[in-house]
Amino acid sequence: MRIENQKVNLPILEEKRVALFIKREDKIHPLISGNKYRKLKYNIQKAMLGKHDTLLTFGGAYSNHIAAAACAAQEYGLQSVGVIRGEELAFKWKDNPTLALAAEMGMQLKFVPRGDYRKIKNGEFLARLNDEFGRFYPLPEGGSNTLAVKGCEEILTGEDADFDIICSSVGTGGTVAGIINASGIDQHVLGFPALKGDFLKEDIRKFAVKGNWDLQTDYHFGGYAKVTPELIRFMNDFKRETKIPLDPVYTGKMMFGLLDMVQKGQFKPGTKILAIHTGGLQGIKGMNAKLKIKNLPLIDL
Ligand SMILES: *Cc1c(COP(=O)(O)O)cnc(C)c1O
């Protein structure tokens, strides 16, 4: 699959003499986050080789992974089950764009109390899920496993070898691990976590085979799926100026952080940066519904 690197033209980049390109993985699929497609590819292959007919996975109400798993399962003729955090959603999932989309793609949704969700995720309830849904191919929350990382190793191509720095948003860390594995030793990978937490480095080290990387932890905006009016304004400005849409959970935060670092002179003049647009645009609708209730500025569509 050929994904274009699009040059970003902004006055601040010119002023600081930093070249920024965005790899448009968001264009892989209108509904699936680009990186989720990469993460699912080899898992679906393995599920089908193992004669599985059902994919079962876990996620929250706005999860890009849930949407992607539902969509990919349907594309490959597999059944899918989504174990969703939050019992209360059983009565209002139709109002949630991500869950409504997943259901439309044929995903069977099972809602579990938040307390139980953690235990289920940790494997304690897998046997019980087997009783309920029969044999299935399990995927962890967020979809990160060895095969997912292998899929993400295909994000970078030979043509990306002359970038000095490669940036990616980080959730569970599988995507950035794949990028690290595929990067050159003279390249530096910079991850922007979309959530608070020190556990991420450990998680990345489980999958990453090199040490040429760092996390920039100053741009989580209060935590996972948390946004501020400043972030929304930035995303809308960025879209107006570059025509590139960003998502509020991952890529918006990464791009805010990256341009803030450029502004602060943290990159030498002449630096060539490649930022991965991992997608996530399906999440904008759900976020806007939440912002509207709080009377906050909305993300431009
Ligand atoms: C899931 C996701 C990420 C994070 O990927 P991980 O492999 O969990 O770190 C980044 N960007 C988007 C758009 C995503 O949907």
mmCIF file of C-alpha atoms and ligand atoms in Angstrom:
data_model
loop_
_atom_site.group_PDB
_atom_site.id
_atom_site.type_symbol
_atom_site.label_atom_id
_atom_site.label_comp_id
_atom_site.label_asym_id
_atom_site.label_seq_id
_atom_site.Cartn_x
_atom_site.Cartn_y
_atom_site.Cartn_z
ATOM 1 C CA MET A 1 0.000 0.000 0.000
ATOM 2 C CA ARG A 2 1.464 3.366 -1.005
ATOM 3 C CA ILE A 3 0.821 6.131 1.490
ATOM 4 C CA GLU A 4 1.863 9.623 0.536
ATOM 5 C CA ASN A 5 4.019 11.887 2.682
ATOM 6 C CA GLN A 6 2.445 15.320 2.507
ATOM 7 C CA LYS A 7 4.540 18.413 3.110
ATOM 8 C CA VAL A 8 3.182 20.778 5.717
ATOM 9 C CA ASN A 9 3.596 24.462 4.957
ATOM 10 C CA LEU A 10 3.287 26.753 7.960
ATOM 11 C CA PRO A 11 5.070 30.040 8.708
ATOM 12 C CA ILE A 12 6.550 28.710 11.955
ATOM 13 C CA LEU A 13 8.238 25.841 10.096
ATOM 14 C CA GLU A 14 9.751 28.213 7.595
ATOM 15 C CA GLU A 15 10.903 30.582 10.318
ATOM 16 C CA LYS A 16 12.641 27.791 12.231
ATOM 17 C CA ARG A 17 13.834 26.098 9.013
ATOM 18 C CA VAL A 18 12.313 22.765 9.980
ATOM 19 C CA ALA A 19 10.829 20.540 7.273
ATOM 20 C CA LEU A 20 7.689 18.688 8.322
ATOM 21 C CA PHE A 21 5.938 15.952 6.371
ATOM 22 C CA ILE A 22 2.868 13.975 7.415
ATOM 23 C CA LYS A 23 2.403 10.360 6.427
ATOM 24 C CA ARG A 24 -1.306 10.180 5.634
ATOM 25 C CA GLU A 25 -2.132 6.805 7.154
ATOM 26 C CA ASP A 26 -5.544 8.298 7.894
ATOM 27 C CA LYS A 27 -6.297 7.825 4.210
ATOM 28 C CA ILE A 28 -6.003 4.036 4.412
ATOM 29 C CA HIS A 29 -9.668 3.736 5.290
ATOM 30 C CA PRO A 30 -12.488 6.219 5.991
ATOM 31 C CA LEU A 31 -13.546 4.462 9.203
ATOM 32 C CA ILE A 32 -10.585 2.460 10.431
ATOM 33 C CA SER A 33 -7.656 4.327 11.979
ATOM 34 C CA GLY A 34 -4.683 3.699 9.737
ATOM 35 C CA ASN A 35 -2.611 2.194 12.499
ATOM 36 C CA LYS A 36 -5.501 -0.017 13.627
ATOM 37 C CA TYR A 37 -5.625 -1.449 10.116
ATOM 38 C CA ARG A 38 -1.912 -2.210 10.364
ATOM 39 C CA LYS A 39 -2.386 -3.778 13.790
ATOM 40 C CA LEU A 40 -5.251 -5.981 12.643
ATOM 41 C CA LYS A 41 -3.737 -7.206 9.390
ATOM 42 C CA TYR A 42 -1.597 -10.105 10.648
ATOM 43 C CA ASN A 43 -3.981 -10.908 13.476
ATOM 44 C CA ILE A 44 -6.820 -11.427 11.037
ATOM 45 C CA GLN A 45 -4.565 -13.563 8.866
ATOM 46 C CA LYS A 46 -3.718 -15.712 11.867
ATOM 47 C CA ALA A 47 -7.359 -15.956 12.956
ATOM 48 C CA MET A 48 -8.348 -17.163 9.507
ATOM 49 C CA LEU A 49 -5.456 -19.619 9.262
ATOM 50 C CA GLY A 50 -6.580 -20.998 12.629
ATOM 51 C CA LYS A 51 -10.094 -21.464 11.223
ATOM 52 C CA HIS A 52 -11.582 -19.020 13.684
ATOM 53 C CA ASP A 53 -14.889 -17.503 12.728
ATOM 54 C CA THR A 54 -15.101 -14.948 15.531
ATOM 55 C CA LEU A 55 -12.879 -12.088 16.653
ATOM 56 C CA LEU A 56 -13.393 -10.909 20.250
ATOM 57 C CA THR A 57 -11.876 -7.776 21.671
ATOM 58 C CA PHE A 58 -12.199 -5.084 24.330
ATOM 59 C CA GLY A 59 -12.557 -1.340 24.490
ATOM 60 C CA GLY A 60 -14.173 1.822 25.789
ATOM 61 C CA ALA A 61 -17.148 3.595 24.278
ATOM 62 C CA TYR A 62 -15.125 5.758 21.877
ATOM 63 C CA SER A 63 -12.436 3.237 20.988
ATOM 64 C CA ASN A 64 -10.942 3.481 17.494
ATOM 65 C CA HIS A 65 -9.842 -0.110 17.968
ATOM 66 C CA ILE A 66 -13.436 -1.309 18.500
ATOM 67 C CA ALA A 67 -14.587 0.490 15.356
ATOM 68 C CA ALA A 68 -11.663 -0.893 13.380
ATOM 69 C CA ALA A 69 -12.042 -4.463 14.626
ATOM 70 C CA ALA A 70 -15.751 -4.457 13.716
ATOM 71 C CA CYS A 71 -15.026 -3.084 10.284
ATOM 72 C CA ALA A 72 -12.108 -5.387 9.510
ATOM 73 C CA ALA A 73 -13.972 -8.466 10.763
ATOM 74 C CA GLN A 74 -16.856 -7.661 8.475
ATOM 75 C CA GLU A 75 -14.525 -7.131 5.538
ATOM 76 C CA TYR A 76 -12.986 -10.579 6.037
ATOM 77 C CA GLY A 77 -16.257 -12.379 6.753
ATOM 78 C CA LEU A 78 -15.595 -12.936 10.453
ATOM 79 C CA GLN A 79 -18.049 -12.457 13.306
ATOM 80 C CA SER A 80 -16.995 -9.954 15.926
ATOM 81 C CA VAL A 81 -17.716 -9.406 19.597
ATOM 82 C CA GLY A 82 -16.840 -6.206 21.438
ATOM 83 C CA VAL A 83 -16.624 -6.337 25.223
ATOM 84 C CA ILE A 84 -17.310 -2.734 26.178
ATOM 85 C CA ARG A 85 -16.388 -0.990 29.424
ATOM 86 C CA GLY A 86 -19.457 0.486 31.156
ATOM 87 C CA GLU A 87 -22.662 -1.347 31.946
ATOM 88 C CA GLU A 88 -24.713 1.846 31.650
ATOM 89 C CA LEU A 89 -23.990 1.997 27.917
ATOM 90 C CA ALA A 90 -26.272 -0.988 27.353
ATOM 91 C CA PHE A 91 -29.180 1.485 27.365
ATOM 92 C CA LYS A 92 -27.668 4.282 25.306
ATOM 93 C CA TRP A 93 -25.096 2.817 22.941
ATOM 94 C CA LYS A 94 -27.190 3.837 19.943
ATOM 95 C CA ASP A 95 -26.395 7.469 20.759
ATOM 96 C CA ASN A 96 -22.677 6.738 20.674
ATOM 97 C CA PRO A 97 -21.328 7.085 17.108
ATOM 98 C CA THR A 98 -18.461 4.617 17.621
ATOM 99 C CA LEU A 99 -20.615 1.870 19.105
ATOM 100 C CA ALA A 100 -23.426 2.486 16.630
ATOM 101 C CA LEU A 101 -20.906 2.136 13.819
ATOM 102 C CA ALA A 102 -19.484 -1.070 15.295
ATOM 103 C CA ALA A 103 -22.965 -2.556 15.643
ATOM 104 C CA GLU A 104 -23.791 -1.552 12.096
ATOM 105 C CA MET A 105 -20.717 -3.505 10.985
ATOM 106 C CA GLY A 106 -22.184 -6.550 12.676
ATOM 107 C CA MET A 107 -20.269 -6.424 15.959
ATOM 108 C CA GLN A 108 -22.085 -7.983 18.885
ATOM 109 C CA LEU A 109 -21.643 -5.693 21.876
ATOM 110 C CA LYS A 110 -21.354 -6.970 25.419
ATOM 111 C CA PHE A 111 -21.411 -4.341 28.147
ATOM 112 C CA VAL A 112 -19.682 -5.048 31.411
ATOM 113 C CA PRO A 113 -19.421 -3.066 34.658
ATOM 114 C CA ARG A 114 -16.220 -1.055 34.933
ATOM 115 C CA GLY A 115 -15.114 -3.105 37.932
ATOM 116 C CA ASP A 116 -15.341 -6.363 36.011
ATOM 117 C CA TYR A 117 -13.783 -4.931 32.874
ATOM 118 C CA ARG A 118 -10.298 -4.794 34.302
ATOM 119 C CA LYS A 119 -10.436 -8.391 35.462
ATOM 120 C CA ILE A 120 -11.820 -9.554 32.120
ATOM 121 C CA LYS A 121 -9.081 -7.780 30.271
ATOM 122 C CA ASN A 122 -6.541 -9.524 32.431
ATOM 123 C CA GLY A 123 -7.788 -12.871 31.292
ATOM 124 C CA GLU A 124 -9.675 -13.988 34.387
ATOM 125 C CA PHE A 125 -12.998 -14.080 32.601
ATOM 126 C CA LEU A 126 -11.856 -15.370 29.236
ATOM 127 C CA ALA A 127 -13.190 -18.828 30.036
ATOM 128 C CA ARG A 128 -16.573 -17.353 30.851
ATOM 129 C CA LEU A 129 -16.556 -15.459 27.569
ATOM 130 C CA ASN A 130 -15.800 -18.752 25.838
ATOM 131 C CA ASP A 131 -18.913 -20.242 27.410
ATOM 132 C CA GLU A 132 -20.950 -17.341 26.124
ATOM 133 C CA PHE A 133 -19.491 -16.844 22.646
ATOM 134 C CA GLY A 134 -17.840 -20.160 21.796
ATOM 135 C CA ARG A 135 -14.376 -20.341 20.274
ATOM 136 C CA PHE A 136 -12.898 -16.966 19.353
ATOM 137 C CA TYR A 137 -9.654 -15.247 18.413
ATOM 138 C CA PRO A 138 -8.962 -12.780 21.253
ATOM 139 C CA LEU A 139 -7.378 -9.396 20.713
ATOM 140 C CA PRO A 140 -6.292 -7.219 23.640
ATOM 141 C CA GLU A 141 -7.724 -3.769 24.292
ATOM 142 C CA GLY A 142 -6.123 -1.372 21.833
ATOM 143 C CA GLY A 143 -5.053 -4.360 19.761
ATOM 144 C CA SER A 144 -1.345 -4.359 20.662
ATOM 145 C CA ASN A 145 0.425 -7.711 20.438
ATOM 146 C CA THR A 146 3.417 -9.095 18.556
ATOM 147 C CA LEU A 147 1.517 -9.411 15.280
ATOM 148 C CA ALA A 148 0.162 -5.881 15.639
ATOM 149 C CA VAL A 149 3.693 -4.551 16.026
ATOM 150 C CA LYS A 150 4.743 -6.544 12.969
ATOM 151 C CA GLY A 151 1.968 -4.830 11.010
ATOM 152 C CA CYS A 152 3.124 -1.404 12.198
ATOM 153 C CA GLU A 153 6.652 -2.166 11.031
ATOM 154 C CA GLU A 154 5.213 -1.637 7.536
ATOM 155 C CA ILE A 155 4.321 2.020 8.185
ATOM 156 C CA LEU A 156 7.817 3.224 7.294
ATOM 157 C CA THR A 157 9.248 2.498 3.858
ATOM 158 C CA GLY A 158 12.681 2.866 2.316
ATOM 159 C CA GLU A 159 11.741 6.327 1.108
ATOM 160 C CA ASP A 160 11.479 7.536 4.698
ATOM 161 C CA ALA A 161 15.132 6.845 5.454
ATOM 162 C CA ASP A 162 16.290 10.449 5.159
ATOM 163 C CA PHE A 163 14.041 11.857 7.869
ATOM 164 C CA ASP A 164 15.928 12.753 11.046
ATOM 165 C CA ILE A 165 12.979 12.429 13.376
ATOM 166 C CA ILE A 166 9.818 10.335 13.173
ATOM 167 C CA CYS A 167 6.868 11.243 15.388
ATOM 168 C CA SER A 168 3.898 9.146 16.378
ATOM 169 C CA SER A 169 1.096 9.381 18.840
ATOM 170 C CA VAL A 170 1.127 6.718 21.567
ATOM 171 C CA GLY A 171 -1.785 4.901 23.203
ATOM 172 C CA THR A 172 -0.792 1.391 24.187
ATOM 173 C CA GLY A 173 2.578 1.725 22.440
ATOM 174 C CA GLY A 174 2.272 -0.991 19.790
ATOM 175 C CA THR A 175 2.323 1.432 16.896
ATOM 176 C CA VAL A 176 5.376 3.353 18.009
ATOM 177 C CA ALA A 177 7.161 0.064 18.748
ATOM 178 C CA GLY A 178 6.641 -1.005 15.135
ATOM 179 C CA ILE A 179 7.937 2.344 13.922
ATOM 180 C CA ILE A 180 11.004 2.064 16.159
ATOM 181 C CA ASN A 181 11.731 -1.425 14.836
ATOM 182 C CA ALA A 182 11.529 -0.218 11.248
ATOM 183 C CA SER A 183 13.524 2.988 11.771
ATOM 184 C CA GLY A 184 17.192 3.450 10.925
ATOM 185 C CA ILE A 185 19.740 3.663 13.734
ATOM 186 C CA ASP A 186 20.551 7.230 12.722
ATOM 187 C CA GLN A 187 16.887 8.218 13.013
ATOM 188 C CA HIS A 188 15.191 9.239 16.232
ATOM 189 C CA VAL A 189 11.608 8.224 17.061
ATOM 190 C CA LEU A 190 9.607 10.584 19.240
ATOM 191 C CA GLY A 191 6.365 9.322 20.753
ATOM 192 C CA PHE A 192 3.629 11.597 22.094
ATOM 193 C CA PRO A 193 1.520 9.729 24.680
ATOM 194 C CA ALA A 194 -2.167 10.616 24.563
ATOM 195 C CA LEU A 195 -2.513 9.673 28.211
ATOM 196 C CA LYS A 196 -0.788 10.124 31.556
ATOM 197 C CA GLY A 197 1.301 7.313 32.929
ATOM 198 C CA ASP A 198 4.826 6.050 33.365
ATOM 199 C CA PHE A 199 3.975 2.471 32.442
ATOM 200 C CA LEU A 200 4.180 3.244 28.727
ATOM 201 C CA LYS A 201 7.952 3.041 28.438
ATOM 202 C CA GLU A 202 7.890 -0.463 29.858
ATOM 203 C CA ASP A 203 5.109 -1.461 27.478
ATOM 204 C CA ILE A 204 7.037 -0.128 24.487
ATOM 205 C CA ARG A 205 10.210 -1.919 25.558
ATOM 206 C CA LYS A 206 8.312 -5.220 25.457
ATOM 207 C CA PHE A 207 8.030 -4.850 21.679
ATOM 208 C CA ALA A 208 10.729 -2.411 20.566
ATOM 209 C CA VAL A 209 14.091 -3.859 19.612
ATOM 210 C CA LYS A 210 16.034 -0.577 19.501
ATOM 211 C CA GLY A 211 16.813 2.287 21.840
ATOM 212 C CA ASN A 212 16.648 5.230 19.407
ATOM 213 C CA TRP A 213 13.456 6.656 20.891
ATOM 214 C CA ASP A 214 11.969 8.913 23.544
ATOM 215 C CA LEU A 215 8.578 9.915 24.829
ATOM 216 C CA GLN A 216 7.482 13.543 24.969
ATOM 217 C CA THR A 217 5.060 13.435 27.891
ATOM 218 C CA ASP A 218 4.060 17.103 28.148
ATOM 219 C CA TYR A 219 1.138 17.015 25.739
ATOM 220 C CA HIS A 220 -1.504 14.620 27.089
ATOM 221 C CA PHE A 221 -3.905 17.498 27.891
ATOM 222 C CA GLY A 222 -5.053 16.012 31.173
ATOM 223 C CA GLY A 223 -5.326 12.390 30.111
ATOM 224 C CA TYR A 224 -6.832 9.953 27.688
ATOM 225 C CA ALA A 225 -9.709 11.424 25.643
ATOM 226 C CA LYS A 226 -9.445 14.687 27.622
ATOM 227 C CA VAL A 227 -9.361 17.859 25.553
ATOM 228 C CA THR A 228 -9.129 21.599 26.190
ATOM 229 C CA PRO A 229 -10.556 24.509 24.203
ATOM 230 C CA GLU A 230 -6.944 25.406 23.356
ATOM 231 C CA LEU A 231 -6.423 21.996 21.729
ATOM 232 C CA ILE A 232 -9.678 22.238 19.761
ATOM 233 C CA ARG A 233 -8.776 25.723 18.539
ATOM 234 C CA PHE A 234 -5.371 24.474 17.473
ATOM 235 C CA MET A 235 -6.878 21.548 15.552
ATOM 236 C CA ASN A 236 -9.330 23.835 13.747
ATOM 237 C CA ASP A 237 -6.594 26.336 12.855
ATOM 238 C CA PHE A 238 -4.324 23.543 11.653
ATOM 239 C CA LYS A 239 -7.061 22.132 9.447
ATOM 240 C CA ARG A 240 -7.885 25.540 7.990
ATOM 241 C CA GLU A 241 -4.247 26.259 7.174
ATOM 242 C CA THR A 242 -3.140 22.827 5.925
ATOM 243 C CA LYS A 243 -6.431 21.128 4.931
ATOM 244 C CA ILE A 244 -5.354 18.183 7.088
ATOM 245 C CA PRO A 245 -7.924 17.013 9.658
ATOM 246 C CA LEU A 246 -6.641 15.791 13.025
ATOM 247 C CA ASP A 247 -8.376 13.703 15.682
ATOM 248 C CA PRO A 248 -8.835 14.968 19.244
ATOM 249 C CA VAL A 249 -7.534 11.907 21.097
ATOM 250 C CA TYR A 250 -4.216 11.206 19.373
ATOM 251 C CA THR A 251 -2.995 13.106 16.346
ATOM 252 C CA GLY A 252 -4.256 16.520 17.505
ATOM 253 C CA LYS A 253 -2.174 16.235 20.667
ATOM 254 C CA MET A 254 0.889 14.999 18.787
ATOM 255 C CA MET A 255 0.748 17.840 16.274
ATOM 256 C CA PHE A 256 0.142 20.444 18.975
ATOM 257 C CA GLY A 257 3.158 19.132 20.864
ATOM 258 C CA LEU A 258 5.360 18.896 17.807
ATOM 259 C CA LEU A 259 4.653 22.447 16.632
ATOM 260 C CA ASP A 260 5.061 23.727 20.186
ATOM 261 C CA MET A 261 8.522 22.132 20.279
ATOM 262 C CA VAL A 262 9.341 23.709 16.896
ATOM 263 C CA GLN A 263 8.201 27.080 18.237
ATOM 264 C CA LYS A 264 10.441 26.668 21.280
ATOM 265 C CA GLY A 265 13.434 25.982 19.037
ATOM 266 C CA GLN A 266 13.913 22.382 20.140
ATOM 267 C CA PHE A 267 14.875 21.230 16.648
ATOM 268 C CA LYS A 268 18.034 22.361 14.862
ATOM 269 C CA PRO A 269 17.545 24.332 11.627
ATOM 270 C CA GLY A 270 17.563 21.874 8.728
ATOM 271 C CA THR A 271 15.887 19.075 10.693
ATOM 272 C CA LYS A 272 13.580 16.850 8.612
ATOM 273 C CA ILE A 273 10.618 15.509 10.553
ATOM 274 C CA LEU A 274 8.073 12.893 9.526
ATOM 275 C CA ALA A 275 4.877 12.773 11.608
ATOM 276 C CA ILE A 276 2.627 9.753 11.249
ATOM 277 C CA HIS A 277 -1.063 10.581 10.866
ATOM 278 C CA THR A 278 -2.459 7.452 12.487
ATOM 279 C CA GLY A 279 -6.087 8.371 11.713
ATOM 280 C CA GLY A 280 -8.778 8.292 14.400
ATOM 281 C CA LEU A 281 -11.089 10.635 12.527
ATOM 282 C CA GLN A 282 -14.135 8.468 13.279
ATOM 283 C CA GLY A 283 -13.829 9.703 16.873
ATOM 284 C CA ILE A 284 -14.574 13.336 16.026
ATOM 285 C CA LYS A 285 -18.358 12.868 16.001
ATOM 286 C CA GLY A 286 -18.399 11.306 19.449
ATOM 287 C CA MET A 287 -16.109 13.979 20.859
ATOM 288 C CA ASN A 288 -18.236 16.757 19.367
ATOM 289 C CA ALA A 289 -21.347 15.297 21.001
ATOM 290 C CA LYS A 290 -19.570 15.466 24.367
ATOM 291 C CA LEU A 291 -18.241 18.994 23.726
ATOM 292 C CA LYS A 292 -21.679 20.215 22.756
ATOM 293 C CA ILE A 293 -23.179 19.078 26.052
ATOM 294 C CA LYS A 294 -20.450 21.010 27.882
ATOM 295 C CA ASN A 295 -20.964 24.051 25.669
ATOM 296 C CA LEU A 296 -17.329 23.966 24.512
ATOM 297 C CA PRO A 297 -15.988 24.825 21.042
ATOM 298 C CA LEU A 298 -16.538 22.025 18.499
ATOM 299 C CA ILE A 299 -14.121 20.393 16.072
ATOM 300 C CA ASP A 300 -14.719 21.604 12.512
ATOM 301 C CA LEU A 301 -15.770 18.860 10.129
HETATM 302 C C1 LIG B 1 -4.991 3.639 18.719
HETATM 303 C C2 LIG B 1 -4.441 4.861 18.109
HETATM 304 C C3 LIG B 1 -3.147 5.313 18.407
HETATM 305 C C4 LIG B 1 -2.268 4.641 19.407
HETATM 306 O O1 LIG B 1 -1.833 3.405 18.979
HETATM 307 P P1 LIG B 1 -1.117 2.418 20.002
HETATM 308 O O2 LIG B 1 -0.594 1.339 19.165
HETATM 309 O O3 LIG B 1 -2.199 1.933 20.940
HETATM 310 O O4 LIG B 1 -0.096 3.179 20.735
HETATM 311 C C5 LIG B 1 -2.687 6.446 17.773
HETATM 312 N N1 LIG B 1 -3.459 7.120 16.900
HETATM 313 C C6 LIG B 1 -4.712 6.726 16.596
HETATM 314 C C7 LIG B 1 -5.504 7.524 15.653
HETATM 315 C C8 LIG B 1 -5.245 5.579 17.188
HETATM 316 O O5 LIG B 1 -6.486 5.200 16.876
#
